mmCIF file with all atom_site columns, C-alpha atoms and ligand atoms in Angstrom:
data_model
loop_
_atom_site.group_PDB
_atom_site.id
_atom_site.type_symbol
_atom_site.label_atom_id
_atom_site.label_alt_id
_atom_site.label_comp_id
_atom_site.label_asym_id
_atom_site.label_entity_id
_atom_site.label_seq_id
_atom_site.pdbx_PDB_ins_code
_atom_site.Cartn_x
_atom_site.Cartn_y
_atom_site.Cartn_z
_atom_site.occupancy
_atom_site.B_iso_or_equiv
_atom_site.pdbx_formal_charge
_atom_site.auth_seq_id
_atom_site.auth_comp_id
_atom_site.auth_asym_id
_atom_site.auth_atom_id
_atom_site.pdbx_PDB_model_num
ATOM   1   C  CA  . MET S 1 1   ? -9.671  -5.138  -3.624 1.00 0.00 ? 1   MET S CA  1
ATOM   2   C  CA  . THR S 1 2   ? -10.923 -5.299  -0.063 1.00 0.00 ? 2   THR S CA  1
ATOM   3   C  CA  . THR S 1 3   ? -10.501 -8.608  1.697  1.00 0.00 ? 3   THR S CA  1
ATOM   4   C  CA  . GLN S 1 4   ? -13.700 -9.390  3.514  1.00 0.00 ? 4   GLN S CA  1
ATOM   5   C  CA  . PHE S 1 5   ? -13.571 -10.945 6.939  1.00 0.00 ? 5   PHE S CA  1
ATOM   6   C  CA  . PRO S 1 6   ? -17.060 -12.389 7.487  1.00 0.00 ? 6   PRO S CA  1
ATOM   7   C  CA  . SER S 1 7   ? -16.812 -12.148 11.270 1.00 0.00 ? 7   SER S CA  1
ATOM   8   C  CA  . LEU S 1 8   ? -16.491 -8.364  10.938 1.00 0.00 ? 8   LEU S CA  1
ATOM   9   C  CA  . ALA S 1 9   ? -19.316 -7.931  8.456  1.00 0.00 ? 9   ALA S CA  1
ATOM   10  C  CA  . ASN S 1 10  ? -22.139 -7.034  10.820 1.00 0.00 ? 10  ASN S CA  1
ATOM   11  C  CA  . ILE S 1 11  ? -20.610 -4.584  13.243 1.00 0.00 ? 11  ILE S CA  1
ATOM   12  C  CA  . ASP S 1 12  ? -22.525 -1.424  14.119 1.00 0.00 ? 12  ASP S CA  1
ATOM   13  C  CA  . GLN S 1 13  ? -20.025 1.012   12.617 1.00 0.00 ? 13  GLN S CA  1
ATOM   14  C  CA  . ALA S 1 14  ? -21.329 4.151   14.308 1.00 0.00 ? 14  ALA S CA  1
ATOM   15  C  CA  . LYS S 1 15  ? -20.790 2.706   17.783 1.00 0.00 ? 15  LYS S CA  1
ATOM   16  C  CA  . THR S 1 16  ? -17.608 0.716   17.151 1.00 0.00 ? 16  THR S CA  1
ATOM   17  C  CA  . ALA S 1 17  ? -13.912 1.568   16.921 1.00 0.00 ? 17  ALA S CA  1
ATOM   18  C  CA  . LEU S 1 18  ? -10.820 -0.447  16.071 1.00 0.00 ? 18  LEU S CA  1
ATOM   19  C  CA  . ILE S 1 19  ? -7.920  0.366   18.401 1.00 0.00 ? 19  ILE S CA  1
ATOM   20  C  CA  . VAL S 1 20  ? -4.550  -0.324  16.762 1.00 0.00 ? 20  VAL S CA  1
ATOM   21  C  CA  . VAL S 1 21  ? -2.048  -0.612  19.595 1.00 0.00 ? 21  VAL S CA  1
ATOM   22  C  CA  . ASP S 1 22  ? 1.592   0.486   19.198 1.00 0.00 ? 22  ASP S CA  1
ATOM   23  C  CA  . VAL S 1 23  ? 2.423   -0.747  15.669 1.00 0.00 ? 23  VAL S CA  1
ATOM   24  C  CA  . GLN S 1 24  ? 5.766   1.032   15.895 1.00 0.00 ? 24  GLN S CA  1
ATOM   25  C  CA  . ASN S 1 25  ? 9.275   0.262   14.687 1.00 0.00 ? 25  ASN S CA  1
ATOM   26  C  CA  . GLY S 1 26  ? 10.501  -0.213  18.246 1.00 0.00 ? 26  GLY S CA  1
ATOM   27  C  CA  . PHE S 1 27  ? 8.270   -3.253  18.719 1.00 0.00 ? 27  PHE S CA  1
ATOM   28  C  CA  . ILE S 1 28  ? 8.815   -4.733  15.246 1.00 0.00 ? 28  ILE S CA  1
ATOM   29  C  CA  . THR S 1 29  ? 12.404  -4.198  14.127 1.00 0.00 ? 29  THR S CA  1
ATOM   30  C  CA  . GLY S 1 30  ? 13.737  -1.927  16.844 1.00 0.00 ? 30  GLY S CA  1
ATOM   31  C  CA  . ASN S 1 31  ? 14.916  -1.855  20.404 1.00 0.00 ? 31  ASN S CA  1
ATOM   32  C  CA  . LEU S 1 32  ? 12.124  -3.985  21.849 1.00 0.00 ? 32  LEU S CA  1
ATOM   33  C  CA  . ALA S 1 33  ? 11.363  -6.147  18.812 1.00 0.00 ? 33  ALA S CA  1
ATOM   34  C  CA  . VAL S 1 34  ? 8.550   -8.621  19.481 1.00 0.00 ? 34  VAL S CA  1
ATOM   35  C  CA  . PRO S 1 35  ? 8.711   -12.047 17.776 1.00 0.00 ? 35  PRO S CA  1
ATOM   36  C  CA  . ASN S 1 36  ? 6.672   -12.253 14.554 1.00 0.00 ? 36  ASN S CA  1
ATOM   37  C  CA  . ALA S 1 37  ? 5.342   -8.725  14.884 1.00 0.00 ? 37  ALA S CA  1
ATOM   38  C  CA  . ALA S 1 38  ? 6.042   -7.842  11.225 1.00 0.00 ? 38  ALA S CA  1
ATOM   39  C  CA  . ARG S 1 39  ? 3.515   -10.422 9.989  1.00 0.00 ? 39  ARG S CA  1
ATOM   40  C  CA  . ILE S 1 40  ? 0.571   -8.639  11.612 1.00 0.00 ? 40  ILE S CA  1
ATOM   41  C  CA  . VAL S 1 41  ? 1.086   -5.305  9.804  1.00 0.00 ? 41  VAL S CA  1
ATOM   42  C  CA  . PRO S 1 42  ? -0.579  -6.282  6.473  1.00 0.00 ? 42  PRO S CA  1
ATOM   43  C  CA  . ILE S 1 43  ? -3.298  -8.113  8.398  1.00 0.00 ? 43  ILE S CA  1
ATOM   44  C  CA  . ILE S 1 44  ? -4.052  -4.987  10.422 1.00 0.00 ? 44  ILE S CA  1
ATOM   45  C  CA  . ASN S 1 45  ? -4.186  -2.883  7.246  1.00 0.00 ? 45  ASN S CA  1
ATOM   46  C  CA  . GLU S 1 46  ? -6.903  -5.164  5.851  1.00 0.00 ? 46  GLU S CA  1
ATOM   47  C  CA  . ILE S 1 47  ? -8.842  -5.401  9.098  1.00 0.00 ? 47  ILE S CA  1
ATOM   48  C  CA  . ALA S 1 48  ? -8.825  -1.612  9.414  1.00 0.00 ? 48  ALA S CA  1
ATOM   49  C  CA  . LYS S 1 49  ? -10.646 -1.297  6.086  1.00 0.00 ? 49  LYS S CA  1
ATOM   50  C  CA  . GLN S 1 50  ? -13.636 -2.943  7.739  1.00 0.00 ? 50  GLN S CA  1
ATOM   51  C  CA  . PHE S 1 51  ? -13.991 -0.216  10.377 1.00 0.00 ? 51  PHE S CA  1
ATOM   52  C  CA  . ASP S 1 52  ? -15.262 3.324   9.903  1.00 0.00 ? 52  ASP S CA  1
ATOM   53  C  CA  . HIS S 1 53  ? -13.556 4.454   13.115 1.00 0.00 ? 53  HIS S CA  1
ATOM   54  C  CA  . VAL S 1 54  ? -9.907  3.600   13.738 1.00 0.00 ? 54  VAL S CA  1
ATOM   55  C  CA  . ILE S 1 55  ? -7.671  4.911   16.499 1.00 0.00 ? 55  ILE S CA  1
ATOM   56  C  CA  . LEU S 1 56  ? -3.903  4.402   16.647 1.00 0.00 ? 56  LEU S CA  1
ATOM   57  C  CA  . THR S 1 57  ? -1.933  4.389   19.877 1.00 0.00 ? 57  THR S CA  1
ATOM   58  C  CA  . GLN S 1 58  ? 1.742   5.305   20.044 1.00 0.00 ? 58  GLN S CA  1
ATOM   59  C  CA  . ASP S 1 59  ? 4.091   4.461   22.925 1.00 0.00 ? 59  ASP S CA  1
ATOM   60  C  CA  . TYR S 1 60  ? 6.030   7.726   23.233 1.00 0.00 ? 60  TYR S CA  1
ATOM   61  C  CA  . HIS S 1 61  ? 8.663   7.990   25.942 1.00 0.00 ? 61  HIS S CA  1
ATOM   62  C  CA  . PRO S 1 62  ? 11.081  10.775  26.860 1.00 0.00 ? 62  PRO S CA  1
ATOM   63  C  CA  . SER S 1 63  ? 14.709  9.552   26.966 1.00 0.00 ? 63  SER S CA  1
ATOM   64  C  CA  . ASN S 1 64  ? 14.728  9.711   30.783 1.00 0.00 ? 64  ASN S CA  1
ATOM   65  C  CA  . HIS S 1 65  ? 11.667  7.460   31.098 1.00 0.00 ? 65  HIS S CA  1
ATOM   66  C  CA  . ILE S 1 66  ? 11.374  5.518   34.335 1.00 0.00 ? 66  ILE S CA  1
ATOM   67  C  CA  . SER S 1 67  ? 10.719  2.211   32.541 1.00 0.00 ? 67  SER S CA  1
ATOM   68  C  CA  . PHE S 1 68  ? 14.165  2.184   30.921 1.00 0.00 ? 68  PHE S CA  1
ATOM   69  C  CA  . ALA S 1 69  ? 16.468  -0.269  32.713 1.00 0.00 ? 69  ALA S CA  1
ATOM   70  C  CA  . LYS S 1 70  ? 19.549  1.858   32.140 1.00 0.00 ? 70  LYS S CA  1
ATOM   71  C  CA  . HIS S 1 71  ? 18.255  4.484   34.574 1.00 0.00 ? 71  HIS S CA  1
ATOM   72  C  CA  . HIS S 1 72  ? 18.237  1.957   37.420 1.00 0.00 ? 72  HIS S CA  1
ATOM   73  C  CA  . GLU S 1 73  ? 21.574  1.028   38.960 1.00 0.00 ? 73  GLU S CA  1
ATOM   74  C  CA  . GLY S 1 74  ? 22.363  -2.678  38.675 1.00 0.00 ? 74  GLY S CA  1
ATOM   75  C  CA  . LYS S 1 75  ? 19.171  -3.511  36.756 1.00 0.00 ? 75  LYS S CA  1
ATOM   76  C  CA  . LYS S 1 76  ? 18.783  -4.995  33.324 1.00 0.00 ? 76  LYS S CA  1
ATOM   77  C  CA  . PRO S 1 77  ? 15.917  -5.213  30.858 1.00 0.00 ? 77  PRO S CA  1
ATOM   78  C  CA  . PHE S 1 78  ? 13.049  -7.472  32.011 1.00 0.00 ? 78  PHE S CA  1
ATOM   79  C  CA  . ASP S 1 79  ? 13.989  -7.105  35.696 1.00 0.00 ? 79  ASP S CA  1
ATOM   80  C  CA  . THR S 1 80  ? 11.173  -5.697  37.814 1.00 0.00 ? 80  THR S CA  1
ATOM   81  C  CA  . ILE S 1 81  ? 11.195  -2.974  40.451 1.00 0.00 ? 81  ILE S CA  1
ATOM   82  C  CA  . VAL S 1 82  ? 8.525   -1.567  42.741 1.00 0.00 ? 82  VAL S CA  1
ATOM   83  C  CA  . LEU S 1 83  ? 7.486   2.058   42.218 1.00 0.00 ? 83  LEU S CA  1
ATOM   84  C  CA  . SER S 1 84  ? 4.921   4.194   44.041 1.00 0.00 ? 84  SER S CA  1
ATOM   85  C  CA  . TYR S 1 85  ? 2.198   2.975   41.653 1.00 0.00 ? 85  TYR S CA  1
ATOM   86  C  CA  . GLY S 1 86  ? 3.166   -0.706  41.829 1.00 0.00 ? 86  GLY S CA  1
ATOM   87  C  CA  . GLU S 1 87  ? 5.407   -3.191  40.064 1.00 0.00 ? 87  GLU S CA  1
ATOM   88  C  CA  . GLN S 1 88  ? 7.246   -1.958  36.975 1.00 0.00 ? 88  GLN S CA  1
ATOM   89  C  CA  . VAL S 1 89  ? 8.953   -4.164  34.401 1.00 0.00 ? 89  VAL S CA  1
ATOM   90  C  CA  . LEU S 1 90  ? 12.171  -2.555  33.143 1.00 0.00 ? 90  LEU S CA  1
ATOM   91  C  CA  . TRP S 1 91  ? 12.706  -2.368  29.393 1.00 0.00 ? 91  TRP S CA  1
ATOM   92  C  CA  . PRO S 1 92  ? 15.442  -1.557  26.950 1.00 0.00 ? 92  PRO S CA  1
ATOM   93  C  CA  . ASN S 1 93  ? 15.149  2.045   25.754 1.00 0.00 ? 93  ASN S CA  1
ATOM   94  C  CA  . HIS S 1 94  ? 12.288  2.027   23.253 1.00 0.00 ? 94  HIS S CA  1
ATOM   95  C  CA  . CYS S 1 95  ? 9.957   4.361   21.392 1.00 0.00 ? 95  CYS S CA  1
ATOM   96  C  CA  . GLU S 1 96  ? 11.852  7.480   22.369 1.00 0.00 ? 96  GLU S CA  1
ATOM   97  C  CA  . GLN S 1 97  ? 10.159  10.700  21.307 1.00 0.00 ? 97  GLN S CA  1
ATOM   98  C  CA  . GLY S 1 98  ? 11.433  12.018  18.008 1.00 0.00 ? 98  GLY S CA  1
ATOM   99  C  CA  . THR S 1 99  ? 13.280  8.827   16.994 1.00 0.00 ? 99  THR S CA  1
ATOM   100 C  CA  . GLN S 1 100 ? 12.666  6.268   14.249 1.00 0.00 ? 100 GLN S CA  1
ATOM   101 C  CA  . ASP S 1 101 ? 12.039  3.685   16.946 1.00 0.00 ? 101 ASP S CA  1
ATOM   102 C  CA  . ALA S 1 102 ? 8.883   5.586   17.953 1.00 0.00 ? 102 ALA S CA  1
ATOM   103 C  CA  . GLU S 1 103 ? 7.531   5.981   14.411 1.00 0.00 ? 103 GLU S CA  1
ATOM   104 C  CA  . PHE S 1 104 ? 4.768   3.767   13.073 1.00 0.00 ? 104 PHE S CA  1
ATOM   105 C  CA  . HIS S 1 105 ? 6.030   0.913   10.901 1.00 0.00 ? 105 HIS S CA  1
ATOM   106 C  CA  . ALA S 1 106 ? 6.442   2.052   7.296  1.00 0.00 ? 106 ALA S CA  1
ATOM   107 C  CA  . ASP S 1 107 ? 4.023   -0.618  6.001  1.00 0.00 ? 107 ASP S CA  1
ATOM   108 C  CA  . LEU S 1 108 ? 1.210   0.392   8.330  1.00 0.00 ? 108 LEU S CA  1
ATOM   109 C  CA  . SER S 1 109 ? -1.364  1.957   6.043  1.00 0.00 ? 109 SER S CA  1
ATOM   110 C  CA  . ILE S 1 110 ? -4.591  3.208   7.608  1.00 0.00 ? 110 ILE S CA  1
ATOM   111 C  CA  . PRO S 1 111 ? -5.243  6.564   5.958  1.00 0.00 ? 111 PRO S CA  1
ATOM   112 C  CA  . HIS S 1 112 ? -8.667  6.955   7.570  1.00 0.00 ? 112 HIS S CA  1
ATOM   113 C  CA  . ALA S 1 113 ? -7.411  6.581   11.164 1.00 0.00 ? 113 ALA S CA  1
ATOM   114 C  CA  . GLU S 1 114 ? -8.992  9.497   13.013 1.00 0.00 ? 114 GLU S CA  1
ATOM   115 C  CA  . LEU S 1 115 ? -6.979  9.791   16.217 1.00 0.00 ? 115 LEU S CA  1
ATOM   116 C  CA  . ILE S 1 116 ? -3.394  9.099   17.271 1.00 0.00 ? 116 ILE S CA  1
ATOM   117 C  CA  . LEU S 1 117 ? -3.223  8.716   21.032 1.00 0.00 ? 117 LEU S CA  1
ATOM   118 C  CA  . ARG S 1 118 ? 0.282   9.055   22.488 1.00 0.00 ? 118 ARG S CA  1
ATOM   119 C  CA  . LYS S 1 119 ? 1.013   7.578   25.889 1.00 0.00 ? 119 LYS S CA  1
ATOM   120 C  CA  . GLY S 1 120 ? 3.958   7.059   28.214 1.00 0.00 ? 120 GLY S CA  1
ATOM   121 C  CA  . TYR S 1 121 ? 5.152   10.654  27.778 1.00 0.00 ? 121 TYR S CA  1
ATOM   122 C  CA  . ASN S 1 122 ? 5.291   11.298  31.528 1.00 0.00 ? 122 ASN S CA  1
ATOM   123 C  CA  . ALA S 1 123 ? 8.903   10.489  32.524 1.00 0.00 ? 123 ALA S CA  1
ATOM   124 C  CA  . GLN S 1 124 ? 7.860   9.239   35.961 1.00 0.00 ? 124 GLN S CA  1
ATOM   125 C  CA  . VAL S 1 125 ? 4.942   6.980   35.041 1.00 0.00 ? 125 VAL S CA  1
ATOM   126 C  CA  . ASP S 1 126 ? 4.554   4.168   32.507 1.00 0.00 ? 126 ASP S CA  1
ATOM   127 C  CA  . SER S 1 127 ? 1.354   3.719   30.527 1.00 0.00 ? 127 SER S CA  1
ATOM   128 C  CA  . TYR S 1 128 ? 0.742   0.367   28.877 1.00 0.00 ? 128 TYR S CA  1
ATOM   129 C  CA  . SER S 1 129 ? -2.952  1.137   28.737 1.00 0.00 ? 129 SER S CA  1
ATOM   130 C  CA  . ALA S 1 130 ? -4.370  3.537   26.177 1.00 0.00 ? 130 ALA S CA  1
ATOM   131 C  CA  . PHE S 1 131 ? -6.923  4.632   28.781 1.00 0.00 ? 131 PHE S CA  1
ATOM   132 C  CA  . MET S 1 132 ? -4.955  5.111   31.977 1.00 0.00 ? 132 MET S CA  1
ATOM   133 C  CA  . GLU S 1 133 ? -1.388  5.695   33.065 1.00 0.00 ? 133 GLU S CA  1
ATOM   134 C  CA  . ALA S 1 134 ? -0.027  3.256   35.651 1.00 0.00 ? 134 ALA S CA  1
ATOM   135 C  CA  . ASP S 1 135 ? -0.827  5.719   38.465 1.00 0.00 ? 135 ASP S CA  1
ATOM   136 C  CA  . GLY S 1 136 ? -4.479  5.975   37.396 1.00 0.00 ? 136 GLY S CA  1
ATOM   137 C  CA  . THR S 1 137 ? -4.256  9.262   35.460 1.00 0.00 ? 137 THR S CA  1
ATOM   138 C  CA  . MET S 1 138 ? -6.743  9.145   32.589 1.00 0.00 ? 138 MET S CA  1
ATOM   139 C  CA  . THR S 1 139 ? -5.397  9.708   29.064 1.00 0.00 ? 139 THR S CA  1
ATOM   140 C  CA  . GLY S 1 140 ? -8.617  11.229  27.696 1.00 0.00 ? 140 GLY S CA  1
ATOM   141 C  CA  . LEU S 1 141 ? -9.398  8.345   25.334 1.00 0.00 ? 141 LEU S CA  1
ATOM   142 C  CA  . ASP S 1 142 ? -12.455 7.340   27.378 1.00 0.00 ? 142 ASP S CA  1
ATOM   143 C  CA  . GLY S 1 143 ? -13.829 10.885  27.073 1.00 0.00 ? 143 GLY S CA  1
ATOM   144 C  CA  . TYR S 1 144 ? -13.198 10.933  23.334 1.00 0.00 ? 144 TYR S CA  1
ATOM   145 C  CA  . LEU S 1 145 ? -14.969 7.622   22.744 1.00 0.00 ? 145 LEU S CA  1
ATOM   146 C  CA  . LYS S 1 146 ? -17.923 8.334   25.036 1.00 0.00 ? 146 LYS S CA  1
ATOM   147 C  CA  . GLN S 1 147 ? -18.490 11.795  23.536 1.00 0.00 ? 147 GLN S CA  1
ATOM   148 C  CA  . ARG S 1 148 ? -18.648 10.142  20.152 1.00 0.00 ? 148 ARG S CA  1
ATOM   149 C  CA  . GLY S 1 149 ? -21.103 7.439   21.227 1.00 0.00 ? 149 GLY S CA  1
ATOM   150 C  CA  . ILE S 1 150 ? -18.682 4.556   20.787 1.00 0.00 ? 150 ILE S CA  1
ATOM   151 C  CA  . ASP S 1 151 ? -19.316 1.633   23.140 1.00 0.00 ? 151 ASP S CA  1
ATOM   152 C  CA  . THR S 1 152 ? -17.759 -1.330  21.328 1.00 0.00 ? 152 THR S CA  1
ATOM   153 C  CA  . LEU S 1 153 ? -14.033 -1.807  20.765 1.00 0.00 ? 153 LEU S CA  1
ATOM   154 C  CA  . TYR S 1 154 ? -11.906 -4.212  18.753 1.00 0.00 ? 154 TYR S CA  1
ATOM   155 C  CA  . PHE S 1 155 ? -8.182  -4.428  19.529 1.00 0.00 ? 155 PHE S CA  1
ATOM   156 C  CA  . VAL S 1 156 ? -5.174  -5.417  17.411 1.00 0.00 ? 156 VAL S CA  1
ATOM   157 C  CA  . GLY S 1 157 ? -1.459  -4.654  17.728 1.00 0.00 ? 157 GLY S CA  1
ATOM   158 C  CA  . ILE S 1 158 ? 1.514   -5.054  20.042 1.00 0.00 ? 158 ILE S CA  1
ATOM   159 C  CA  . ALA S 1 159 ? 2.160   -6.347  22.599 1.00 0.00 ? 159 ALA S CA  1
ATOM   160 C  CA  . THR S 1 160 ? -0.690  -8.774  23.254 1.00 0.00 ? 160 THR S CA  1
ATOM   161 C  CA  . ASP S 1 161 ? 0.443   -9.378  26.828 1.00 0.00 ? 161 ASP S CA  1
ATOM   162 C  CA  . TYR S 1 162 ? 1.207   -5.747  27.754 1.00 0.00 ? 162 TYR S CA  1
ATOM   163 C  CA  . CYS S 1 163 ? -0.361  -2.785  26.021 1.00 0.00 ? 163 CYS S CA  1
ATOM   164 C  CA  . VAL S 1 164 ? -3.210  -4.719  24.401 1.00 0.00 ? 164 VAL S CA  1
ATOM   165 C  CA  . THR S 1 165 ? -4.172  -6.544  27.596 1.00 0.00 ? 165 THR S CA  1
ATOM   166 C  CA  . TRP S 1 166 ? -3.909  -3.507  29.877 1.00 0.00 ? 166 TRP S CA  1
ATOM   167 C  CA  . SER S 1 167 ? -5.973  -1.448  27.440 1.00 0.00 ? 167 SER S CA  1
ATOM   168 C  CA  . THR S 1 168 ? -8.735  -4.060  27.213 1.00 0.00 ? 168 THR S CA  1
ATOM   169 C  CA  . ILE S 1 169 ? -8.909  -4.504  30.974 1.00 0.00 ? 169 ILE S CA  1
ATOM   170 C  CA  . ASP S 1 170 ? -9.359  -0.772  31.509 1.00 0.00 ? 170 ASP S CA  1
ATOM   171 C  CA  . ALA S 1 171 ? -11.835 -0.633  28.637 1.00 0.00 ? 171 ALA S CA  1
ATOM   172 C  CA  . VAL S 1 172 ? -14.003 -3.387  30.115 1.00 0.00 ? 172 VAL S CA  1
ATOM   173 C  CA  . ASN S 1 173 ? -13.931 -1.652  33.498 1.00 0.00 ? 173 ASN S CA  1
ATOM   174 C  CA  . LEU S 1 174 ? -14.991 1.575   31.773 1.00 0.00 ? 174 LEU S CA  1
ATOM   175 C  CA  . GLY S 1 175 ? -18.019 -0.191  30.293 1.00 0.00 ? 175 GLY S CA  1
ATOM   176 C  CA  . TYR S 1 176 ? -16.957 -1.030  26.727 1.00 0.00 ? 176 TYR S CA  1
ATOM   177 C  CA  . GLN S 1 177 ? -17.736 -4.281  24.960 1.00 0.00 ? 177 GLN S CA  1
ATOM   178 C  CA  . CYS S 1 178 ? -14.261 -5.539  23.975 1.00 0.00 ? 178 CYS S CA  1
ATOM   179 C  CA  . THR S 1 179 ? -12.912 -8.058  21.488 1.00 0.00 ? 179 THR S CA  1
ATOM   180 C  CA  . VAL S 1 180 ? -9.249  -8.837  20.799 1.00 0.00 ? 180 VAL S CA  1
ATOM   181 C  CA  . LEU S 1 181 ? -8.483  -10.175 17.316 1.00 0.00 ? 181 LEU S CA  1
ATOM   182 C  CA  . MET S 1 182 ? -5.672  -12.391 18.589 1.00 0.00 ? 182 MET S CA  1
ATOM   183 C  CA  . ASP S 1 183 ? -4.202  -13.313 15.192 1.00 0.00 ? 183 ASP S CA  1
ATOM   184 C  CA  . ALA S 1 184 ? -3.593  -9.599  14.580 1.00 0.00 ? 184 ALA S CA  1
ATOM   185 C  CA  . THR S 1 185 ? -1.553  -9.216  17.779 1.00 0.00 ? 185 THR S CA  1
ATOM   186 C  CA  . ALA S 1 186 ? 2.028   -10.182 18.704 1.00 0.00 ? 186 ALA S CA  1
ATOM   187 C  CA  . ALA S 1 187 ? 3.217   -11.075 22.203 1.00 0.00 ? 187 ALA S CA  1
ATOM   188 C  CA  . ILE S 1 188 ? 6.436   -10.547 24.160 1.00 0.00 ? 188 ILE S CA  1
ATOM   189 C  CA  . ASP S 1 189 ? 5.576   -13.761 26.072 1.00 0.00 ? 189 ASP S CA  1
ATOM   190 C  CA  . GLN S 1 190 ? 8.212   -13.783 28.794 1.00 0.00 ? 190 GLN S CA  1
ATOM   191 C  CA  . ASP S 1 191 ? 7.785   -16.255 31.670 1.00 0.00 ? 191 ASP S CA  1
ATOM   192 C  CA  . GLY S 1 192 ? 4.217   -17.146 30.777 1.00 0.00 ? 192 GLY S CA  1
ATOM   193 C  CA  . SER S 1 193 ? 3.088   -13.544 30.410 1.00 0.00 ? 193 SER S CA  1
ATOM   194 C  CA  . LEU S 1 194 ? 0.905   -14.335 27.393 1.00 0.00 ? 194 LEU S CA  1
ATOM   195 C  CA  . GLN S 1 195 ? -1.068  -17.084 29.153 1.00 0.00 ? 195 GLN S CA  1
ATOM   196 C  CA  . ASP S 1 196 ? -1.447  -14.883 32.243 1.00 0.00 ? 196 ASP S CA  1
ATOM   197 C  CA  . ALA S 1 197 ? -2.756  -12.075 30.047 1.00 0.00 ? 197 ALA S CA  1
ATOM   198 C  CA  . ILE S 1 198 ? -5.223  -14.388 28.292 1.00 0.00 ? 198 ILE S CA  1
ATOM   199 C  CA  . ASP S 1 199 ? -6.486  -15.647 31.665 1.00 0.00 ? 199 ASP S CA  1
ATOM   200 C  CA  . ASP S 1 200 ? -6.873  -12.085 32.978 1.00 0.00 ? 200 ASP S CA  1
ATOM   201 C  CA  . MET S 1 201 ? -8.747  -10.911 29.896 1.00 0.00 ? 201 MET S CA  1
ATOM   202 C  CA  . GLN S 1 202 ? -11.067 -13.918 29.855 1.00 0.00 ? 202 GLN S CA  1
ATOM   203 C  CA  . ALA S 1 203 ? -11.818 -13.578 33.569 1.00 0.00 ? 203 ALA S CA  1
ATOM   204 C  CA  . LEU S 1 204 ? -12.970 -10.006 32.972 1.00 0.00 ? 204 LEU S CA  1
ATOM   205 C  CA  . GLY S 1 205 ? -15.185 -10.774 30.010 1.00 0.00 ? 205 GLY S CA  1
ATOM   206 C  CA  . VAL S 1 206 ? -12.947 -9.607  27.166 1.00 0.00 ? 206 VAL S CA  1
ATOM   207 C  CA  . ASN S 1 207 ? -13.941 -11.575 24.071 1.00 0.00 ? 207 ASN S CA  1
ATOM   208 C  CA  . LEU S 1 208 ? -10.898 -13.291 22.534 1.00 0.00 ? 208 LEU S CA  1
ATOM   209 C  CA  . ASP S 1 209 ? -11.321 -14.072 18.848 1.00 0.00 ? 209 ASP S CA  1
ATOM   210 C  CA  . PHE S 1 210 ? -8.714  -16.628 17.687 1.00 0.00 ? 210 PHE S CA  1
ATOM   211 C  CA  . GLU S 1 211 ? -9.717  -16.824 14.020 1.00 0.00 ? 211 GLU S CA  1
ATOM   212 C  CA  . LYS S 1 212 ? -6.871  -16.775 11.481 1.00 0.00 ? 212 LYS S CA  1
ATOM   213 C  CA  . PHE S 1 213 ? -6.746  -13.881 9.061  1.00 0.00 ? 213 PHE S CA  1
ATOM   214 C  CA  . THR S 1 214 ? -5.212  -14.477 5.660  1.00 0.00 ? 214 THR S CA  1
ATOM   215 C  CA  . VAL S 1 215 ? -4.440  -11.595 3.374  1.00 0.00 ? 215 VAL S CA  1
ATOM   216 C  CA  . CYS S 1 216 ? -3.287  -11.676 -0.227 1.00 0.00 ? 216 CYS S CA  1
ATOM   217 C  CA  . GLN S 1 217 ? -0.163  -9.592  -0.671 1.00 0.00 ? 217 GLN S CA  1
ATOM   218 C  CA  . LEU S 1 218 ? 0.498   -8.437  -4.200 1.00 0.00 ? 218 LEU S CA  1
HETATM 219 C  C1  . LIG Z 2 .   ? 4.798   -2.039  25.512 1.00 0.00 ? 1   LIG Z C1  1
HETATM 220 C  C2  . LIG Z 2 .   ? 6.477   -2.703  26.909 1.00 0.00 ? 1   LIG Z C2  1
HETATM 221 C  C3  . LIG Z 2 .   ? 6.838   -1.391  27.125 1.00 0.00 ? 1   LIG Z C3  1
HETATM 222 C  C4  . LIG Z 2 .   ? 3.689   -2.442  24.601 1.00 0.00 ? 1   LIG Z C4  1
HETATM 223 C  C5  . LIG Z 2 .   ? 5.135   -0.723  25.715 1.00 0.00 ? 1   LIG Z C5  1
HETATM 224 O  O1  . LIG Z 2 .   ? 3.384   -1.708  23.637 1.00 0.00 ? 1   LIG Z O1  1
HETATM 225 O  O2  . LIG Z 2 .   ? 3.094   -3.510  24.850 1.00 0.00 ? 1   LIG Z O2  1
HETATM 226 N  N1  . LIG Z 2 .   ? 5.466   -3.017  26.129 1.00 0.00 ? 1   LIG Z N1  1
HETATM 227 N  N2  . LIG Z 2 .   ? 6.169   -0.408  26.522 1.00 0.00 ? 1   LIG Z N2  1
HETATM 228 ZN ZN1 . LIG Z 2 .   ? 6.882   1.569   26.549 1.00 0.00 ? 2   LIG Z ZN1 1
#
C-alpha cells in the first residue's frame, strides 16, 4: 500500500522531479557514516512513490581523489585546505569507484528512478553539488532537466549540510523552484555546519519543509 503524504498530493508531476542525494553505503554504514542516516532510507522509498520523475545522485570518487585527507601530508579528516577553486574540507576515503562504499544502500528501493547522476569523478575537483563541480564545471543535470521541462525540484538524502545544500543553492541560481524535505535528510553537522546550511538555503529562497514523515514498515 502506498503511504500518502498530503503535502505532496498536488504537485505538477510533469514539471517536477525528486532528487535523491547520495543514499550510499559510505554515508550510512561506511567510511563517512552520517548519524541517523539509515532511518531516512524507508522514508525516501515512500516519498519517491509520490513522484513520477526521480533522479538519484551518486558520489563517485577515484581512489586518488583530492578530497581524501590521506593524500595531504599532515592533514586529517575534517581539516580544511585551500585549493585553486576555494576551501576544501578533507574527508576520510569514501565512495570510491567500484567499491561497496560507493553502492546505493541495499534498502533503497526506487525502481522507477530514471537517471543516476555520478559526481566527484574528477580526481582534482570535488563536487558536492549535483549541478556543478567545485570549479564551476557543469555536470549536465541542468541540461537534462531543462530539456525535459522540469522546473520544480524536491530534495532528500545525505548530507543535508553538504551535498543537499550545495545542490539546492545551485538549483535556485539556475532558476528552479526548490524544496528540501528536511525529515528525509541526514546531516554531518560538524561545528554548526547544519545551521549554517539552513541559513544559506533560507537566504536564497530554498523552501525548507520540516514536516515529519512516518512510514509503516512491515
Ligand atoms: C558528501 C562529503 C563528501 C555528501 C560527499 O554527500 O554530502 N559529503 N562527499
Ligand atoms: Zn565525496
